[in-house]
Every structure is written in C-alpha cells, then in structure tokens.
PDB file of C-alpha atoms in Angstrom:
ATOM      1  CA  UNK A   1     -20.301 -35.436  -0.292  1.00  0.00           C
ATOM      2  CA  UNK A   2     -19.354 -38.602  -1.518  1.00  0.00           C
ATOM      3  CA  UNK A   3     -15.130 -38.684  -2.455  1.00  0.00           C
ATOM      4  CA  UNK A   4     -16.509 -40.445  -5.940  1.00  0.00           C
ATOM      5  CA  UNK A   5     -18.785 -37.785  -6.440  1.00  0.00           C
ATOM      6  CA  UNK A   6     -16.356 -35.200  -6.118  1.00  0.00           C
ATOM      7  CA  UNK A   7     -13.796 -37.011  -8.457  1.00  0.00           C
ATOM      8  CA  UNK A   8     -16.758 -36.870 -11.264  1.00  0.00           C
ATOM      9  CA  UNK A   9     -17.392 -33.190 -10.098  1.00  0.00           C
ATOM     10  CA  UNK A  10     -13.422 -31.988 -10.521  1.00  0.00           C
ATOM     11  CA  UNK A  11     -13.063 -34.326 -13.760  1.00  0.00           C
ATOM     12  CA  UNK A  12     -16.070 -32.471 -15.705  1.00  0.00           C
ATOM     13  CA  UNK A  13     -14.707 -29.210 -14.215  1.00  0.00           C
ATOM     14  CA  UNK A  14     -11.560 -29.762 -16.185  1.00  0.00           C
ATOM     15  CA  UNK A  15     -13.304 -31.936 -19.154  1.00  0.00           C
ATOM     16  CA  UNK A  16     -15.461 -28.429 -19.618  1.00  0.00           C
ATOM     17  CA  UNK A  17     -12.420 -26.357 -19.662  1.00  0.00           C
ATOM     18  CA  UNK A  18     -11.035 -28.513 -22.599  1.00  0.00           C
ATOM     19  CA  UNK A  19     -14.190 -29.316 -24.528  1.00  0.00           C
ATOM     20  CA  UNK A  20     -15.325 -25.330 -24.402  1.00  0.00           C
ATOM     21  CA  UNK A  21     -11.868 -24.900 -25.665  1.00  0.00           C
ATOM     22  CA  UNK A  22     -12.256 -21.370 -27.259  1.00  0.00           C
ATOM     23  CA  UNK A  23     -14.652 -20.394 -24.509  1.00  0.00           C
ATOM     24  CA  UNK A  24     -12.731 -21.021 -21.389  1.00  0.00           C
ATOM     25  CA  UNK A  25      -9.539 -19.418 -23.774  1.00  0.00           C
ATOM     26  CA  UNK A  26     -11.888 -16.438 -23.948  1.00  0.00           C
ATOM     27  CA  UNK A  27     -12.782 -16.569 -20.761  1.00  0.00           C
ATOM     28  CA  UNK A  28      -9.112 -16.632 -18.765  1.00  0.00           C
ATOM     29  CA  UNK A  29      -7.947 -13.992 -21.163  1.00  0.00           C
ATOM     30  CA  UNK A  30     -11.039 -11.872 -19.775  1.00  0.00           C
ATOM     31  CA  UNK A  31     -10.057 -12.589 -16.701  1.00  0.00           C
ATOM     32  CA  UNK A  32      -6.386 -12.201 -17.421  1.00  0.00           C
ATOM     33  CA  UNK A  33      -7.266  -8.694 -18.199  1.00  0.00           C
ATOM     34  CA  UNK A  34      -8.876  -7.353 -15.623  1.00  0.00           C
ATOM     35  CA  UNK A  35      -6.800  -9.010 -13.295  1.00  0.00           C
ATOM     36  CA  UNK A  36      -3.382  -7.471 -14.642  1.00  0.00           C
ATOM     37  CA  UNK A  37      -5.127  -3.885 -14.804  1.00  0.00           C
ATOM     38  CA  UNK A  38      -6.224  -4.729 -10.968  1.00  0.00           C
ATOM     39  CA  UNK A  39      -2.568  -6.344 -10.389  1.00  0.00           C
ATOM     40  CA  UNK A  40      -1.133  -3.110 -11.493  1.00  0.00           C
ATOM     41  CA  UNK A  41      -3.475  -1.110  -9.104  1.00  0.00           C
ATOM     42  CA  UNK A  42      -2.941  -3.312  -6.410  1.00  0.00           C
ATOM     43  CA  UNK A  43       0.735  -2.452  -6.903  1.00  0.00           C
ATOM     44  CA  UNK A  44       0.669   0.882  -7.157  1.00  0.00           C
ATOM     45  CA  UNK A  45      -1.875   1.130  -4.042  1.00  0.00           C
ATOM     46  CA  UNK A  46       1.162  -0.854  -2.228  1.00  0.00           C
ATOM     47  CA  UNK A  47       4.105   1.808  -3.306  1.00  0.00           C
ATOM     48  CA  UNK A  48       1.724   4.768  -2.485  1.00  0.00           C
ATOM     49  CA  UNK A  49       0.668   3.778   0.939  1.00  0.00           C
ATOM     50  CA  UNK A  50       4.617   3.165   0.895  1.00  0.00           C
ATOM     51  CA  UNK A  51       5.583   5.895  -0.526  1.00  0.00           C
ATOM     52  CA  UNK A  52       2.717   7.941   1.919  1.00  0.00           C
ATOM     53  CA  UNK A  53       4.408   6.254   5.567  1.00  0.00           C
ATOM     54  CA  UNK A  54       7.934   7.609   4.286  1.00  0.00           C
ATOM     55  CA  UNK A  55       6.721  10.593   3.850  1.00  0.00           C
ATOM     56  CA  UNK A  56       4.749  10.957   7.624  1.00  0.00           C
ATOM     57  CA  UNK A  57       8.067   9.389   8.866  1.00  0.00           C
ATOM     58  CA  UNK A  58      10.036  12.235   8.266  1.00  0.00           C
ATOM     59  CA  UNK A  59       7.827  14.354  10.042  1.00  0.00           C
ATOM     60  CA  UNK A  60       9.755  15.590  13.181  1.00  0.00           C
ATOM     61  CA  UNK A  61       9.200  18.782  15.443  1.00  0.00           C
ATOM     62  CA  UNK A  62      12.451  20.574  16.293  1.00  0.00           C
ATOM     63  CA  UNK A  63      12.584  22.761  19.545  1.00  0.00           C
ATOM     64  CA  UNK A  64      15.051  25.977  19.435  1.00  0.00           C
ATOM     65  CA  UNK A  65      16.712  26.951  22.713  1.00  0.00           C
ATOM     66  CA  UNK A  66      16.955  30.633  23.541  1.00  0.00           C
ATOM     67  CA  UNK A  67      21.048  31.291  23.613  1.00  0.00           C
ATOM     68  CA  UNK A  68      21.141  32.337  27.376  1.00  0.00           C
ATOM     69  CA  UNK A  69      19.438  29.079  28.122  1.00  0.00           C
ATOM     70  CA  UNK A  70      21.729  27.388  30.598  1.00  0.00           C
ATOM     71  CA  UNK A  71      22.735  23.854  30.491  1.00  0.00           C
ATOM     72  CA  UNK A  72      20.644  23.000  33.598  1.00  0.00           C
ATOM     73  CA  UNK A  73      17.196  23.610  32.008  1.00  0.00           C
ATOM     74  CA  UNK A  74      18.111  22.609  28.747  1.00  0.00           C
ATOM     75  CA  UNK A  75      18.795  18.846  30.486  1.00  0.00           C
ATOM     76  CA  UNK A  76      15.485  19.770  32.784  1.00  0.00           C
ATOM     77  CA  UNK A  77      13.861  20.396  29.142  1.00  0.00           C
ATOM     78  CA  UNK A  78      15.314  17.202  27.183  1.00  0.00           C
ATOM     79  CA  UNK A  79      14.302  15.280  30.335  1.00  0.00           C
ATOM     80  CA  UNK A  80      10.434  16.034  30.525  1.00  0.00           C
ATOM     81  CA  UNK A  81       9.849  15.739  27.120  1.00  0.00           C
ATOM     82  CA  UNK A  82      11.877  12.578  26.822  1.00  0.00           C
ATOM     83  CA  UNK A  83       8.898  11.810  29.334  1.00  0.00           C
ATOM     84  CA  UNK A  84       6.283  12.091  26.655  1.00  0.00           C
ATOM     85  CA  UNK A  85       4.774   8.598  25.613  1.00  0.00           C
ATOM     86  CA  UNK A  86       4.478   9.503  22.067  1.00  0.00           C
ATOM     87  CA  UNK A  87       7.726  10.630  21.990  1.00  0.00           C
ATOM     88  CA  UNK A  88      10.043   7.952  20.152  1.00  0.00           C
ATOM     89  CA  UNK A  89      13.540   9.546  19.637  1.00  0.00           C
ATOM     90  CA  UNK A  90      15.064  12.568  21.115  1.00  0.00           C
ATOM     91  CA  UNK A  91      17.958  13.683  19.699  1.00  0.00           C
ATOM     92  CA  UNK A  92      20.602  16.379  20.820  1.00  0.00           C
ATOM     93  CA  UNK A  93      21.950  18.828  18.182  1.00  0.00           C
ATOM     94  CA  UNK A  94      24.809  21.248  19.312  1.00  0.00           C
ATOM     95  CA  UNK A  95      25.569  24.409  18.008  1.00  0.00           C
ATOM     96  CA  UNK A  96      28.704  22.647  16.371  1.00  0.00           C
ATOM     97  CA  UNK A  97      26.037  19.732  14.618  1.00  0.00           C
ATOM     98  CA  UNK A  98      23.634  22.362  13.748  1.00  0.00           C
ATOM     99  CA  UNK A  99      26.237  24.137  11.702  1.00  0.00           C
ATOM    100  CA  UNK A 100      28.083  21.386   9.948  1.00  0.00           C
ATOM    101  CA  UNK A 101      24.624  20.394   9.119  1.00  0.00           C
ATOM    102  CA  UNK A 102      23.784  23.467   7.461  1.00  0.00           C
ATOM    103  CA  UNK A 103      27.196  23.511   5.605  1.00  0.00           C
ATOM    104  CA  UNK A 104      26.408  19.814   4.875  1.00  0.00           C
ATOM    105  CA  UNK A 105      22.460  21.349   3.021  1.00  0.00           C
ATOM    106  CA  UNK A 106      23.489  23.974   1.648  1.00  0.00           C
ATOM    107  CA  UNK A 107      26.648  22.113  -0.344  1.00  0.00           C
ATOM    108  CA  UNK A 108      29.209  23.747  -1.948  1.00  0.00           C
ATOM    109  CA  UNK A 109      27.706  26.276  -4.063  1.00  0.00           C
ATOM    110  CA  UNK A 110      26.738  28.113  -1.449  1.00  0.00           C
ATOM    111  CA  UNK A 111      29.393  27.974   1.490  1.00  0.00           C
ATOM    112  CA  UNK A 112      30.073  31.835   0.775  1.00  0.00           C
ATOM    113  CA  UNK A 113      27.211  32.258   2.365  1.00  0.00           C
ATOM    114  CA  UNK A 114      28.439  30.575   5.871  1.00  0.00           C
ATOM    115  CA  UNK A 115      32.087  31.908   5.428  1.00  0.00           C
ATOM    116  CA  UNK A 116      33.736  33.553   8.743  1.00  0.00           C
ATOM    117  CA  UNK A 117      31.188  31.449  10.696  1.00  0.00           C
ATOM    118  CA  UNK A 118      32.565  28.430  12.875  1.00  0.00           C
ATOM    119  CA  UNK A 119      32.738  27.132  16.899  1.00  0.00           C
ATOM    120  CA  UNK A 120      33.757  30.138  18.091  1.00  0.00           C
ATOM    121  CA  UNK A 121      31.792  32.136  16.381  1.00  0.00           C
ATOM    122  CA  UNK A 122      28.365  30.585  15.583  1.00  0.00           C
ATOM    123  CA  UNK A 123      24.833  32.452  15.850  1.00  0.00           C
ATOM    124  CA  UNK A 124      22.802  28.869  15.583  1.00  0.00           C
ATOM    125  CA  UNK A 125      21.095  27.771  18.932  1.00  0.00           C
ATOM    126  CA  UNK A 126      21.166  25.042  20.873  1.00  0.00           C
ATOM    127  CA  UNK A 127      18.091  22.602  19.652  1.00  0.00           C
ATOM    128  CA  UNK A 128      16.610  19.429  19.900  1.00  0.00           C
ATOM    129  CA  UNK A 129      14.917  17.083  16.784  1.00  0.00           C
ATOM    130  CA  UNK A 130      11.978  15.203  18.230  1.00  0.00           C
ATOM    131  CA  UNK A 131      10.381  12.254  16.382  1.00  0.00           C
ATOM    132  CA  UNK A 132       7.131  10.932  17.088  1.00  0.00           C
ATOM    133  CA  UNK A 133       5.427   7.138  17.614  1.00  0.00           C
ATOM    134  CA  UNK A 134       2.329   8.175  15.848  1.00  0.00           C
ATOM    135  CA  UNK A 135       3.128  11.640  13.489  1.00  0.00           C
ATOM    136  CA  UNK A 136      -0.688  12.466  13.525  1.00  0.00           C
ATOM    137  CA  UNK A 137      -0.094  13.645  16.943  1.00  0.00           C
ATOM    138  CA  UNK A 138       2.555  15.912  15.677  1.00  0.00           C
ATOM    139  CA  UNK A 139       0.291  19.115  16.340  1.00  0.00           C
ATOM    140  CA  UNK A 140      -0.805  17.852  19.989  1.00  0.00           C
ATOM    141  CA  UNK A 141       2.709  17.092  21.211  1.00  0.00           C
ATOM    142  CA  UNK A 142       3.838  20.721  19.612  1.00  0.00           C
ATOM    143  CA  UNK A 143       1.534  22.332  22.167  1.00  0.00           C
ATOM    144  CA  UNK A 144       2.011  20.162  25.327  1.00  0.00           C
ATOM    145  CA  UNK A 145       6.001  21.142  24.564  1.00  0.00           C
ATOM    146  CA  UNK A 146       4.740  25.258  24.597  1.00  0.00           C
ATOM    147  CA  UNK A 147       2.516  24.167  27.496  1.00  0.00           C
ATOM    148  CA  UNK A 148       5.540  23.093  28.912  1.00  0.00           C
ATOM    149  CA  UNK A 149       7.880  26.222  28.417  1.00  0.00           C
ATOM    150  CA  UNK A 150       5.812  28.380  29.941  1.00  0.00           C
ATOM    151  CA  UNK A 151       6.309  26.408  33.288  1.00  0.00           C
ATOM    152  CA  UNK A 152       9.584  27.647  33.434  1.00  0.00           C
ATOM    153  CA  UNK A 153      10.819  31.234  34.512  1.00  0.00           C
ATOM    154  CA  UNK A 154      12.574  32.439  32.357  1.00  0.00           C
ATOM    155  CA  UNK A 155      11.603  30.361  29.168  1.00  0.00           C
ATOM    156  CA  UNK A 156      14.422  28.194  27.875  1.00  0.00           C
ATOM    157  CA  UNK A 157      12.902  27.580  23.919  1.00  0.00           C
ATOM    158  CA  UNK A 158      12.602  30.146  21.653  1.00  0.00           C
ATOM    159  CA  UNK A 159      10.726  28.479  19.131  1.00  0.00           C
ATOM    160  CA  UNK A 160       8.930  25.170  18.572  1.00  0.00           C
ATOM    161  CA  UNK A 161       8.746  24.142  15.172  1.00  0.00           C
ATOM    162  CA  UNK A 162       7.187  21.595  12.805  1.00  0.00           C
ATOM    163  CA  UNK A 163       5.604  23.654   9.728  1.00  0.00           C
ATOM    164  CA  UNK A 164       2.084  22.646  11.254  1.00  0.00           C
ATOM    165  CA  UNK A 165       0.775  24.367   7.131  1.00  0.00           C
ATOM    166  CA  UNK A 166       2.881  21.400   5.443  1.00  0.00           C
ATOM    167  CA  UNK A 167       2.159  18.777   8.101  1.00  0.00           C
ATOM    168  CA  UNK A 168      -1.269  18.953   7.490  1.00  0.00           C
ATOM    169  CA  UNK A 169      -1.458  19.627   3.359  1.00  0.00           C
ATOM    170  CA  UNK A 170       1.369  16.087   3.551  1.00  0.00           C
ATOM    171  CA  UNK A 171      -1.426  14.524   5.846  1.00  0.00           C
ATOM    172  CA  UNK A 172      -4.240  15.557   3.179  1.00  0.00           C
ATOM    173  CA  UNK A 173      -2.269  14.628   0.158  1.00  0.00           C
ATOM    174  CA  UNK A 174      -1.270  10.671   1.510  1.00  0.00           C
ATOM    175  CA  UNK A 175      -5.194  10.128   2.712  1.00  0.00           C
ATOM    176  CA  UNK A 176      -6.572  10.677  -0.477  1.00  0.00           C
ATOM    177  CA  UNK A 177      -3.649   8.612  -1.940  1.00  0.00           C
ATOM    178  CA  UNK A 178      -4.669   6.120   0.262  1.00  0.00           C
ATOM    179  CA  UNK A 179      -8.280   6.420  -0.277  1.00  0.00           C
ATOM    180  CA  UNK A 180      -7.784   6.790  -4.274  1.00  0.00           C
ATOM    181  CA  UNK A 181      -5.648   3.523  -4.036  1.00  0.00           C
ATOM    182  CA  UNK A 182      -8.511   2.300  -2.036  1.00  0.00           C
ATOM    183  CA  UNK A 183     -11.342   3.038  -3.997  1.00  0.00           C
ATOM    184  CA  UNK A 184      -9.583   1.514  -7.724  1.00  0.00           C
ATOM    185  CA  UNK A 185      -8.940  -1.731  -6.381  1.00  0.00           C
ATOM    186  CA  UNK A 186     -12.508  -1.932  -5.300  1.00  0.00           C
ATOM    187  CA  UNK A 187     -13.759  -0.564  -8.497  1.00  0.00           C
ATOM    188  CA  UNK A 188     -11.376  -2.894 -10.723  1.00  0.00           C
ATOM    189  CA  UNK A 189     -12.470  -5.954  -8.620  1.00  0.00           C
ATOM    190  CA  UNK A 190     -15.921  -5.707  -9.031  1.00  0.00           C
ATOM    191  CA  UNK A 191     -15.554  -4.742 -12.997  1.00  0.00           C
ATOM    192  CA  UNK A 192     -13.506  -8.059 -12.824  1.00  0.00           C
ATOM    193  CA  UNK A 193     -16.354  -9.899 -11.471  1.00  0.00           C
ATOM    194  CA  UNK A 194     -19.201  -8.507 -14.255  1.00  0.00           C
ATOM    195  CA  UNK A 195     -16.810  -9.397 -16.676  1.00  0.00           C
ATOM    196  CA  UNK A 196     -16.190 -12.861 -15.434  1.00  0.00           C
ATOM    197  CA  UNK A 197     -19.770 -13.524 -14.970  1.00  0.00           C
ATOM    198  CA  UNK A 198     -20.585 -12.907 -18.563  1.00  0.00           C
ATOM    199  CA  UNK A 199     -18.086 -14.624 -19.636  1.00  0.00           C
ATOM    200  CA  UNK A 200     -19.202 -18.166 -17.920  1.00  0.00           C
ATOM    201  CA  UNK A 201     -22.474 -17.300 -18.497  1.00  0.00           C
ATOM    202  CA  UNK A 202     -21.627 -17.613 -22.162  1.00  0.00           C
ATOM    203  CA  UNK A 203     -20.173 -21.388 -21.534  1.00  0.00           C
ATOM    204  CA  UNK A 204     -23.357 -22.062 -19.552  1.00  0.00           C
ATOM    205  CA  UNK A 205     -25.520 -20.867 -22.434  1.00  0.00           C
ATOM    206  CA  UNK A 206     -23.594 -22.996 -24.837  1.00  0.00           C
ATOM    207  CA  UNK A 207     -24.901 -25.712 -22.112  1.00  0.00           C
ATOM    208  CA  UNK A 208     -28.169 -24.792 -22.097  1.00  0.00           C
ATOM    209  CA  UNK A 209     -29.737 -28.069 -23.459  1.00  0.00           C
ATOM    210  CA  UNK A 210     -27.447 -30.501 -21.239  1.00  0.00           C
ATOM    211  CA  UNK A 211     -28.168 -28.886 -18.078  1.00  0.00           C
ATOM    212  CA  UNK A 212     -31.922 -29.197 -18.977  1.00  0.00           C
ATOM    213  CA  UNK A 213     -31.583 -32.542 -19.507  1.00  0.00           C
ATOM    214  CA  UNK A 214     -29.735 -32.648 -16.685  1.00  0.00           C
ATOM    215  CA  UNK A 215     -32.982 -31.094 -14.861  1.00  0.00           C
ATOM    216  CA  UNK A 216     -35.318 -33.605 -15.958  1.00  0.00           C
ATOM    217  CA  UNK A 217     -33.704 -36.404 -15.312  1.00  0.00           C
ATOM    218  CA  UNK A 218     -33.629 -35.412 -10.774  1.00  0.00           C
ATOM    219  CA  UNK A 219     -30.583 -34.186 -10.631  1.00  0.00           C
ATOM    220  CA  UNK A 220     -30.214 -31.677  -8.048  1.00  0.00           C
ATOM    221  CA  UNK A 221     -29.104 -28.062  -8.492  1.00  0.00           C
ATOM    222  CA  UNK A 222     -25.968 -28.715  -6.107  1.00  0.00           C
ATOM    223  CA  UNK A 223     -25.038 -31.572  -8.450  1.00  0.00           C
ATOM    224  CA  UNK A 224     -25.578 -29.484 -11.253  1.00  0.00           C
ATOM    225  CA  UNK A 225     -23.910 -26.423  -9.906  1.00  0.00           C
ATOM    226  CA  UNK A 226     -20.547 -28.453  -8.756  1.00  0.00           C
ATOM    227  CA  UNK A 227     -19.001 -28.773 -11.797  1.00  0.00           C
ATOM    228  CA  UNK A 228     -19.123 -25.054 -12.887  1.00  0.00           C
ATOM    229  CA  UNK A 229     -18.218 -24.453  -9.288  1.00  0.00           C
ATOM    230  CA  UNK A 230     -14.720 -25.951 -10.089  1.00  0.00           C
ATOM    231  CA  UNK A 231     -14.603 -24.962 -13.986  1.00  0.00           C
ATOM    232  CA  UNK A 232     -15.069 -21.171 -12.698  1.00  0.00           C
ATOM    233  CA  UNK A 233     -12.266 -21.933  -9.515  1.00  0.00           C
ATOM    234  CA  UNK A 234      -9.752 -23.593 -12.468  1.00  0.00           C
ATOM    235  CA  UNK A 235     -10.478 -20.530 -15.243  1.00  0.00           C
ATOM    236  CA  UNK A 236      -9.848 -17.985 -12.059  1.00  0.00           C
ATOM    237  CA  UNK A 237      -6.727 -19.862 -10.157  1.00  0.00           C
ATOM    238  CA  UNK A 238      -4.900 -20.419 -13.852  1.00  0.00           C
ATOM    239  CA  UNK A 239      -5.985 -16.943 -14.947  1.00  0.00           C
ATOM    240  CA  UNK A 240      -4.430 -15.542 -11.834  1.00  0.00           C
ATOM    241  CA  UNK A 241      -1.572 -17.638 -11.628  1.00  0.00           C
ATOM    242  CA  UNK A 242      -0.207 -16.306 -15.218  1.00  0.00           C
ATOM    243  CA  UNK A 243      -1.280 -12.766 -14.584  1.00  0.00           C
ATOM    244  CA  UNK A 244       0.578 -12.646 -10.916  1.00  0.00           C
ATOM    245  CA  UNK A 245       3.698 -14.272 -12.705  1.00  0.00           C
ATOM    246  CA  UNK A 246       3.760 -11.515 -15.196  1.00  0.00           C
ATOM    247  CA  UNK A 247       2.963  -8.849 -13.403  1.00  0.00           C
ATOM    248  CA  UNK A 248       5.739  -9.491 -10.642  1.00  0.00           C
ATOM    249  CA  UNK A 249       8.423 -10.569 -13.636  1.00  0.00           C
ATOM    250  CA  UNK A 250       7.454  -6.984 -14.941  1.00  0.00           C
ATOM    251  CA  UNK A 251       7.672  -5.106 -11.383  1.00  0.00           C
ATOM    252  CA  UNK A 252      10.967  -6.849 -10.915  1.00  0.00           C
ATOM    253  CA  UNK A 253      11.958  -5.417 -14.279  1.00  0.00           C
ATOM    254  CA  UNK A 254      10.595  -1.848 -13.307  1.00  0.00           C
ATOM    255  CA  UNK A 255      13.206  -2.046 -10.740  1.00  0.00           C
ATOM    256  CA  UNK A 256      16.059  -2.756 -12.227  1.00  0.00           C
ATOM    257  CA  UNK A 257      15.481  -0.959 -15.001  1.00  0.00           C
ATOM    258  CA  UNK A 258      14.565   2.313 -13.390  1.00  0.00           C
ATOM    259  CA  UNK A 259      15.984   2.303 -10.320  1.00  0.00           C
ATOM    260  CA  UNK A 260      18.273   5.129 -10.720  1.00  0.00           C
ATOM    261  CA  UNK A 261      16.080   7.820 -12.403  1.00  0.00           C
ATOM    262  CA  UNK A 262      13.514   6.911  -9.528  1.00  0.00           C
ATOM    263  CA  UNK A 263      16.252   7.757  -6.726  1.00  0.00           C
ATOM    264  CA  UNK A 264      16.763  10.804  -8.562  1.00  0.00           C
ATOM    265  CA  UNK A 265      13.243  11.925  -8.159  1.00  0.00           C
ATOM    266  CA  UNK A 266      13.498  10.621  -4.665  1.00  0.00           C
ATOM    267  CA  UNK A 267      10.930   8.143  -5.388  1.00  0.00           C
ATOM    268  CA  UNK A 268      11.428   4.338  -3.658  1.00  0.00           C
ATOM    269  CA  UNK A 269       9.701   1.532  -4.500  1.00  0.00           C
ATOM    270  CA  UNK A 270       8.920  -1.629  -2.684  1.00  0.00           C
ATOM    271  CA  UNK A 271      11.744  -4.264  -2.938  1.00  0.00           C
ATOM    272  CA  UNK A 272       9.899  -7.224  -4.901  1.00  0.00           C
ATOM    273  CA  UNK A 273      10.291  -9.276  -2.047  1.00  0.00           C
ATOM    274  CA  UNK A 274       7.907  -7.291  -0.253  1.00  0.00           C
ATOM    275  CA  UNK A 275       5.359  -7.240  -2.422  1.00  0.00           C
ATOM    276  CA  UNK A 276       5.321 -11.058  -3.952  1.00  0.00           C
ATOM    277  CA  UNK A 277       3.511 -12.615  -1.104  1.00  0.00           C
ATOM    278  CA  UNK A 278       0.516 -10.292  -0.797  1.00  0.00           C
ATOM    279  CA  UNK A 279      -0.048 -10.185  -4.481  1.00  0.00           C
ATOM    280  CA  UNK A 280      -0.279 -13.724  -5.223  1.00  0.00           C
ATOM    281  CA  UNK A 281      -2.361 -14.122  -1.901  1.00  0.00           C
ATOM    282  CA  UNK A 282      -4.313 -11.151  -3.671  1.00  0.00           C
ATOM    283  CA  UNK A 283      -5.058 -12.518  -7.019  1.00  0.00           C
ATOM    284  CA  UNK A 284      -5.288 -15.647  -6.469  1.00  0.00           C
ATOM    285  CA  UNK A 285      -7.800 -15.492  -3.756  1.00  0.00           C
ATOM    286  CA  UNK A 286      -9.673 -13.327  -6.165  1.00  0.00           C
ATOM    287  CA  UNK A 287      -9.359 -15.366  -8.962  1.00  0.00           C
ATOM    288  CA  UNK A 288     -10.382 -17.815  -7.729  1.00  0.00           C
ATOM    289  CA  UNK A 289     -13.537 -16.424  -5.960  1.00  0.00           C
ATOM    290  CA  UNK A 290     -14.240 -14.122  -8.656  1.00  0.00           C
ATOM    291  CA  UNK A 291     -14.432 -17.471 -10.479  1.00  0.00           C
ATOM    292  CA  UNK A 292     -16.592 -19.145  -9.042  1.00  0.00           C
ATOM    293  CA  UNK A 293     -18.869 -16.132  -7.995  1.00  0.00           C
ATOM    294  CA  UNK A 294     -19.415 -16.217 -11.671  1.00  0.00           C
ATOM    295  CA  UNK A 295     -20.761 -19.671 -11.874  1.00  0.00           C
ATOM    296  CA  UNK A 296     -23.271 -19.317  -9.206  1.00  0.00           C
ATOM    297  CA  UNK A 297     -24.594 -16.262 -10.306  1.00  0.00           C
ATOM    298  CA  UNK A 298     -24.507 -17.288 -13.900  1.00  0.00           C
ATOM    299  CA  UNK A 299     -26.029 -20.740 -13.671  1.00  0.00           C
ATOM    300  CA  UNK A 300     -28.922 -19.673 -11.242  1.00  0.00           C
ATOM    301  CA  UNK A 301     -31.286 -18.644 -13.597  1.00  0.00           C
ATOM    302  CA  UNK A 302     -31.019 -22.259 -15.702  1.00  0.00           C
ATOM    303  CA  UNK A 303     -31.516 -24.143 -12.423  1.00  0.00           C
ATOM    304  CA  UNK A 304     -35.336 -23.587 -13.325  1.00  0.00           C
ATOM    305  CA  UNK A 305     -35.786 -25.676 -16.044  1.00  0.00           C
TER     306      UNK A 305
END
C-alpha cells in the first residue's frame, strides 16, 4: 500500500471520528464500559491467582522425630530427604525453637497454659519443616518420606504431617478461583466485542449511502474497509487508554486507602507496580482489536452493494 494512500486512509479514520461526533462519543463510552467492568475483572483475576500462590506457598510438611531418636539418624534423616529434588528448604527446629514458637502462637493470653514448661523440661520433639518446589507434590513427597522411615530399624519419625484434608480443599478452592477468574475475563471480552460491533455498525449505517456510492464508483472493499479499520483501532486505543488510566488511578487508591483493614483480614494485594504493565498491555491490545474486529464484521455485509 501506497504511503499516500494510507495518509488518506488514517485522515478519514480520524475525520469520521469527528464528523460522527455523537456516534463515536457513544461508541468509546460503550466501549469504556465494558472495558472498565473487564479492567476490574482482569484485576481481580490478578490478586486471586495472587492471592491463590500465597496461599499454596505456605504449604509445608513437617516431620516429628520420635524422642529416643538419636542425633545420628536424625542427621542420616535430614540428609536423605535434603536429597529429594522437589525438596526446596529444609529447615531444623529444636526442641528449644519448637517451644518459643508455640509461646510465640499462642501469645499472651494463653501462656498459663505452657507455664512450668522450658529447656529442661520440654515434652515437644525434635522436628523438621520441609517446603516444597512445586506444593502439588505435597502428598507424593509425604509418602516417599514414610517410605523412607520404614528403612530404618528402629524408626526415627513419629509422625509426618501436612493436613493432606486442607491441602487438598486449599488446592480445590484456588483452581476454581483461577478458573472463575478465567472464565469472566473471557465472558466480559467477548460481551465487549458484541457491544462494540453494534455500536460501529450504527456509524456504518449512518454511512450507508456513501459507502454505496463508494461501491459504484470501483472502489475496492479493502479501500473501503481501511478507513473503518483505523476509526474502530482510534475509538478502541482512546477508549482503552482512559479506561486503563482510571482504573489503575482507582486501584492505586484502593491501596492506600484500604491497606490496613485488608492486612487485618490477612488479605494482600498486588503492589500497583505489578499490575500497571500487564493491564495496559491488556486493554489496550483489546481495545484496540476489539475495535477493529468491529469494523470488519460490521461493514461486511455493505461491501455488497
């Protein structure tokens, strides 16, 4: 394509937007709408598969020593299963750590219930916190590690813990969070689209006559089809640009605002930082194809004439 011939093509793209003045106004606030309501999903898709990896990183097995376990095959223990690939951190908790870390849980309130308990004088094992490269293999690495007990004579751990019940209702509850978040942004995106389309099908019907004209006269349908191709890219980049400005201004706000009574329901959001760059990429990219998708599919039919 000639370079003139796409100067005319982007100058009637933006001459359209300004002469259908009320139309393309129309149109970007259709679009504005359905991109903020798929902004906000897109968002909250983010914090819950955030939200979803916190939660399967604090999955950990711990491994209970018997208390006549001797030092030797507690170190043989700590050794082979330091072995194990999946294995990424093996940590070491004494009878001393495991009871200042109980005092430490349990808080104030309740330190009658610990009283006349210290070094000398402590019925907590020996045990071992194990945390894992991939946490879906939590249940497979729980049984190599009894598979692995049972090799010894007599058997140094006592217990092997991970609550395998909660491990896999947390495993059930962050798919489906994932898959929810999943299946709303696809939903939203395509209810985006419809929307769109009608929308620049209702400029193209207002242009009825002048791309019939158009018709008769030989143009072709890509010269024909140019123009909207750009008017739809313009309505969708603009319409996306204002939405991702407000939505992110608003997120930012969210987290200043809120901040606080979030930590205190434990809840952690994505730093704005984090987010920014993916959600402009995001709704932009769809604006503008969304945009454009519109014009094809909406000028197609007048192409006939």
């Amino acid at each position: 394509m000639k370079f003139s011939t796409m100067t005319r093509h982007m100058r009637e793209g933006f001459k359209s937007i300004i002469r259908n003045g009320w139309m393309s106004f129309a149109s970007i606030s259709s679009i504005f709408i359905s991109l903020f309501i798929l902004g906000i999903f897109i968002l909250l898709a983010l914090n819950m598969n955030y939200m979803a990896a916190q939660m399967e990183s604090q999955v950990q097995i711990r491994v209970y020593f018997e208390t006549d376990a001797t030092d030797e095959m507690i170190t043989n223990v700590q050794n082979k299963i330091g072995k194990i690939s999946e294995v990424s951190k093996l940590t070491y908790v004494s009878k001393e750590e495991g009871l200042a870390f109980l005092r430490d849980k349990m808080g104030e309130d309740n330190s009658d219930w610990l009283e006349g308990y210290d070094d000398e004088n402590n019925p907590l094992p020996i045990s071992l916190t194990i945390e894992l490269s991939d946490t879906r293999l939590v249940d497979s690495i729980a049984q190599q590690i009894d598979i692995l007990n049972g090799t010894f004579d007599p058997k140094p751990i006592k217990e092997v813990k991970y609550g395998n019940e909660t491990v896999e209702t947390l495993f059930k509850i962050t798919n489906a969070i994932r898959n929810a978040g999943f299946a709303i942004v696809v939903a939203l995106a395509v209810t985006a689209m419809l929307l769109i389309s009608n929308t620049i099908k209702m400029t193209i019907v207002a242009r009825k006559r002048e791309i019939g004209i158009m018709k008769l006269v030989g143009a072709t349908n890509a010269f024909i089809r140019w123009p909207f191709f750009i008017e739809g890219a313009l309505i969708g980049i603009i319409s996306s640009i204002v939405t991702t400005i407000i939505i992110l201004i608003g997120y930012d706000q969210v987290i200043h605002i809120f901040q606080y009574d979030l930590s205190l329901m434990l809840i952690q959001l994505l730093p704005l930082e984090q987010v920014i760059t993916l959600t402009a990429t995001i709704m932009i990219t769809l604006g503008s194809l969304i945009g454009i998708w519109g014009s094809v599919m909406s000028v197609r039919k007048y192409l006939k004439v």
